[in-house]
mmCIF file of the C-alpha atoms, coordinates in Angstrom:
data_MODEL
# 
_entry.id   MODEL 
# 
loop_
_atom_site.group_PDB 
_atom_site.id 
_atom_site.type_symbol 
_atom_site.label_atom_id 
_atom_site.label_alt_id 
_atom_site.label_comp_id 
_atom_site.label_asym_id 
_atom_site.label_entity_id 
_atom_site.label_seq_id 
_atom_site.pdbx_PDB_ins_code 
_atom_site.Cartn_x 
_atom_site.Cartn_y 
_atom_site.Cartn_z 
_atom_site.occupancy 
_atom_site.B_iso_or_equiv 
_atom_site.pdbx_formal_charge 
_atom_site.auth_seq_id 
_atom_site.auth_comp_id 
_atom_site.auth_asym_id 
_atom_site.auth_atom_id 
_atom_site.pdbx_PDB_model_num 
ATOM 1  C CA . VAL A 1 1  ? -4.374  -8.458  7.426   1.00 0.00 ? 1  VAL A CA 1 
ATOM 2  C CA . LEU A 1 2  ? -4.733  -10.715 10.545  1.00 0.00 ? 2  LEU A CA 1 
ATOM 3  C CA . GLU A 1 3  ? -1.526  -10.002 11.801  1.00 0.00 ? 3  GLU A CA 1 
ATOM 4  C CA . GLU A 1 4  ? -1.724  -6.124  11.255  1.00 0.00 ? 4  GLU A CA 1 
ATOM 5  C CA . ARG A 1 5  ? -4.966  -6.561  13.484  1.00 0.00 ? 5  ARG A CA 1 
ATOM 6  C CA . LEU A 1 6  ? -3.284  -8.414  15.861  1.00 0.00 ? 6  LEU A CA 1 
ATOM 7  C CA . GLY A 1 7  ? -0.505  -5.764  16.095  1.00 0.00 ? 7  GLY A CA 1 
ATOM 8  C CA . ASN A 1 8  ? 2.266   -7.784  14.757  1.00 0.00 ? 8  ASN A CA 1 
ATOM 9  C CA . PHE A 1 9  ? 3.256   -5.326  12.130  1.00 0.00 ? 9  PHE A CA 1 
ATOM 10 C CA . SER A 1 10 ? 6.826   -6.865  11.306  1.00 0.00 ? 10 SER A CA 1 
ATOM 11 C CA . GLU A 1 11 ? 4.855   -10.242 10.470  1.00 0.00 ? 11 GLU A CA 1 
ATOM 12 C CA . ALA A 1 12 ? 2.057   -7.933  8.722   1.00 0.00 ? 12 ALA A CA 1 
ATOM 13 C CA . THR A 1 13 ? 4.728   -6.337  6.830   1.00 0.00 ? 13 THR A CA 1 
ATOM 14 C CA . ARG A 1 14 ? 6.510   -9.490  5.785   1.00 0.00 ? 14 ARG A CA 1 
ATOM 15 C CA . TYR A 1 15 ? 3.351   -11.088 4.741   1.00 0.00 ? 15 TYR A CA 1 
ATOM 16 C CA . TYR A 1 16 ? 2.315   -8.016  2.451   1.00 0.00 ? 16 TYR A CA 1 
ATOM 17 C CA . ASN A 1 17 ? 5.742   -8.129  0.845   1.00 0.00 ? 17 ASN A CA 1 
ATOM 18 C CA . LEU A 1 18 ? 5.399   -11.628 0.206   1.00 0.00 ? 18 LEU A CA 1 
ATOM 19 C CA . GLY A 1 19 ? 2.233   -11.035 -1.459  1.00 0.00 ? 19 GLY A CA 1 
ATOM 20 C CA . LEU A 1 20 ? 3.519   -7.912  -3.436  1.00 0.00 ? 20 LEU A CA 1 
ATOM 21 C CA . SER A 1 21 ? 6.402   -10.043 -4.700  1.00 0.00 ? 21 SER A CA 1 
ATOM 22 C CA . LEU A 1 22 ? 4.306   -12.777 -5.910  1.00 0.00 ? 22 LEU A CA 1 
ATOM 23 C CA . SER A 1 23 ? 1.639   -10.590 -7.405  1.00 0.00 ? 23 SER A CA 1 
ATOM 24 C CA . GLU A 1 24 ? 3.929   -8.606  -9.226  1.00 0.00 ? 24 GLU A CA 1 
ATOM 25 C CA . LYS A 1 25 ? 5.641   -11.847 -10.524 1.00 0.00 ? 25 LYS A CA 1 
ATOM 26 C CA . VAL A 1 26 ? 2.289   -12.887 -12.129 1.00 0.00 ? 26 VAL A CA 1 
ATOM 27 C CA . LYS A 1 27 ? 1.496   -9.746  -13.212 1.00 0.00 ? 27 LYS A CA 1 
ATOM 28 C CA . ASN A 1 28 ? -1.687  -9.311  -11.200 1.00 0.00 ? 28 ASN A CA 1 
ATOM 29 C CA . ASP A 1 29 ? -1.762  -5.367  -10.974 1.00 0.00 ? 29 ASP A CA 1 
ATOM 30 C CA . ALA A 1 30 ? -5.260  -5.338  -9.419  1.00 0.00 ? 30 ALA A CA 1 
ATOM 31 C CA . GLN A 1 31 ? -4.197  -7.532  -6.415  1.00 0.00 ? 31 GLN A CA 1 
ATOM 32 C CA . SER A 1 32 ? -0.606  -5.536  -6.304  1.00 0.00 ? 32 SER A CA 1 
ATOM 33 C CA . LEU A 1 33 ? -2.702  -2.375  -6.137  1.00 0.00 ? 33 LEU A CA 1 
ATOM 34 C CA . THR A 1 34 ? -4.465  -3.745  -3.232  1.00 0.00 ? 34 THR A CA 1 
ATOM 35 C CA . ILE A 1 35 ? -1.493  -4.966  -1.445  1.00 0.00 ? 35 ILE A CA 1 
ATOM 36 C CA . LEU A 1 36 ? 0.560   -1.545  -1.760  1.00 0.00 ? 36 LEU A CA 1 
ATOM 37 C CA . ASN A 1 37 ? -2.428  0.435   -0.204  1.00 0.00 ? 37 ASN A CA 1 
ATOM 38 C CA . ASN A 1 38 ? -2.709  -2.000  2.466   1.00 0.00 ? 38 ASN A CA 1 
ATOM 39 C CA . LEU A 1 39 ? 1.021   -2.018  3.265   1.00 0.00 ? 39 LEU A CA 1 
ATOM 40 C CA . ALA A 1 40 ? 0.959   2.078   3.068   1.00 0.00 ? 40 ALA A CA 1 
ATOM 41 C CA . ASP A 1 41 ? -1.913  2.091   5.839   1.00 0.00 ? 41 ASP A CA 1 
ATOM 42 C CA . LEU A 1 42 ? 0.223   -0.171  7.626   1.00 0.00 ? 42 LEU A CA 1 
ATOM 43 C CA . TYR A 1 43 ? 3.289   2.370   7.484   1.00 0.00 ? 43 TYR A CA 1 
ATOM 44 C CA . LEU A 1 44 ? 0.814   5.201   8.205   1.00 0.00 ? 44 LEU A CA 1 
ATOM 45 C CA . SER A 1 45 ? -0.408  3.482   11.092  1.00 0.00 ? 45 SER A CA 1 
ATOM 46 C CA . LYS A 1 46 ? 3.013   3.193   12.498  1.00 0.00 ? 46 LYS A CA 1 
ATOM 47 C CA . LYS A 1 47 ? 3.703   6.940   11.759  1.00 0.00 ? 47 LYS A CA 1 
ATOM 48 C CA . ASP A 1 48 ? 6.162   6.431   8.857   1.00 0.00 ? 48 ASP A CA 1 
ATOM 49 C CA . VAL A 1 49 ? 4.626   8.655   6.434   1.00 0.00 ? 49 VAL A CA 1 
ATOM 50 C CA . ASN A 1 50 ? 7.430   8.663   3.902   1.00 0.00 ? 50 ASN A CA 1 
ATOM 51 C CA . GLN A 1 51 ? 7.524   5.287   3.447   1.00 0.00 ? 51 GLN A CA 1 
ATOM 52 C CA . ALA A 1 52 ? 3.559   5.283   3.084   1.00 0.00 ? 52 ALA A CA 1 
ATOM 53 C CA . LYS A 1 53 ? 3.748   8.099   0.489   1.00 0.00 ? 53 LYS A CA 1 
ATOM 54 C CA . LEU A 1 54 ? 6.318   6.124   -1.466  1.00 0.00 ? 54 LEU A CA 1 
ATOM 55 C CA . LEU A 1 55 ? 4.279   3.035   -1.612  1.00 0.00 ? 55 LEU A CA 1 
ATOM 56 C CA . LEU A 1 56 ? 1.091   4.951   -2.422  1.00 0.00 ? 56 LEU A CA 1 
ATOM 57 C CA . GLU A 1 57 ? 3.039   6.759   -5.392  1.00 0.00 ? 57 GLU A CA 1 
ATOM 58 C CA . LYS A 1 58 ? 4.000   3.343   -6.534  1.00 0.00 ? 58 LYS A CA 1 
ATOM 59 C CA . ALA A 1 59 ? 0.401   2.411   -6.745  1.00 0.00 ? 59 ALA A CA 1 
ATOM 60 C CA . LEU A 1 60 ? -0.788  5.547   -8.302  1.00 0.00 ? 60 LEU A CA 1 
ATOM 61 C CA . LEU A 1 61 ? 1.673   5.215   -11.085 1.00 0.00 ? 61 LEU A CA 1 
ATOM 62 C CA . LEU A 1 62 ? 0.703   1.383   -11.719 1.00 0.00 ? 62 LEU A CA 1 
ATOM 63 C CA . SER A 1 63 ? -2.727  2.441   -11.632 1.00 0.00 ? 63 SER A CA 1 
ATOM 64 C CA . GLU A 1 64 ? -2.090  4.585   -14.336 1.00 0.00 ? 64 GLU A CA 1 
ATOM 65 C CA . LYS A 1 65 ? 0.255   2.225   -16.180 1.00 0.00 ? 65 LYS A CA 1 
ATOM 66 C CA . SER A 1 66 ? -2.590  -0.825  -15.877 1.00 0.00 ? 66 SER A CA 1 
ATOM 67 C CA . LYS A 1 67 ? -5.382  1.622   -16.745 1.00 0.00 ? 67 LYS A CA 1 
ATOM 68 C CA . LEU A 1 68 ? -6.657  0.024   -13.391 1.00 0.00 ? 68 LEU A CA 1 
ATOM 69 C CA . TYR A 1 69 ? -8.723  3.527   -12.212 1.00 0.00 ? 69 TYR A CA 1 
ATOM 70 C CA . ARG A 1 70 ? -10.894 1.848   -9.733  1.00 0.00 ? 70 ARG A CA 1 
ATOM 71 C CA . MET A 1 71 ? -8.817  2.246   -6.568  1.00 0.00 ? 71 MET A CA 1 
ATOM 72 C CA . LYS A 1 72 ? -7.210  5.499   -7.758  1.00 0.00 ? 72 LYS A CA 1 
ATOM 73 C CA . PRO A 1 73 ? -9.722  7.404   -5.385  1.00 0.00 ? 73 PRO A CA 1 
ATOM 74 C CA . LEU A 1 74 ? -8.870  5.455   -2.420  1.00 0.00 ? 74 LEU A CA 1 
ATOM 75 C CA . LEU A 1 75 ? -5.200  5.849   -3.248  1.00 0.00 ? 75 LEU A CA 1 
ATOM 76 C CA . GLN A 1 76 ? -5.486  9.431   -3.619  1.00 0.00 ? 76 GLN A CA 1 
ATOM 77 C CA . ALA A 1 77 ? -7.371  9.763   -0.307  1.00 0.00 ? 77 ALA A CA 1 
ATOM 78 C CA . ASN A 1 78 ? -4.771  7.810   1.402   1.00 0.00 ? 78 ASN A CA 1 
ATOM 79 C CA . PHE A 1 79 ? -1.956  9.991   -0.288  1.00 0.00 ? 79 PHE A CA 1 
ATOM 80 C CA . GLY A 1 80 ? -3.808  12.895  1.076   1.00 0.00 ? 80 GLY A CA 1 
ATOM 81 C CA . LEU A 1 81 ? -3.962  11.349  4.667   1.00 0.00 ? 81 LEU A CA 1 
ATOM 82 C CA . CYS A 1 82 ? -0.391  10.983  4.631   1.00 0.00 ? 82 CYS A CA 1 
ATOM 83 C CA . LEU A 1 83 ? 0.193   14.938  3.443   1.00 0.00 ? 83 LEU A CA 1 
ATOM 84 C CA . TYR A 1 84 ? -1.957  15.668  6.208   1.00 0.00 ? 84 TYR A CA 1 
ATOM 85 C CA . ALA A 1 85 ? 0.045   13.730  8.818   1.00 0.00 ? 85 ALA A CA 1 
ATOM 86 C CA . GLN A 1 86 ? 3.012   15.498  7.725   1.00 0.00 ? 86 GLN A CA 1 
ATOM 87 C CA . ALA A 1 87 ? 1.641   18.649  8.439   1.00 0.00 ? 87 ALA A CA 1 
ATOM 88 C CA . ASP A 1 88 ? 1.328   17.873  12.103  1.00 0.00 ? 88 ASP A CA 1 
# 
């Protein structure tokens, strides 16, 4: 998150992907959801709506599969932002 706030998008992406890989390896679905959402937000801020949508779709599926519904409204809202951004 720090790298993202500093504008170091390539470093932020690298750290998010590393964190995602580790959280998937240890099957920490809650952490994976958070990382997928943050990574999607990063891509959306870079105007890469398609990549953001893919990540949010993956997160929404994981939320359903793992029955972790707490983040689902946030994921859906961010997916809506992607659709809105695509309409522009």
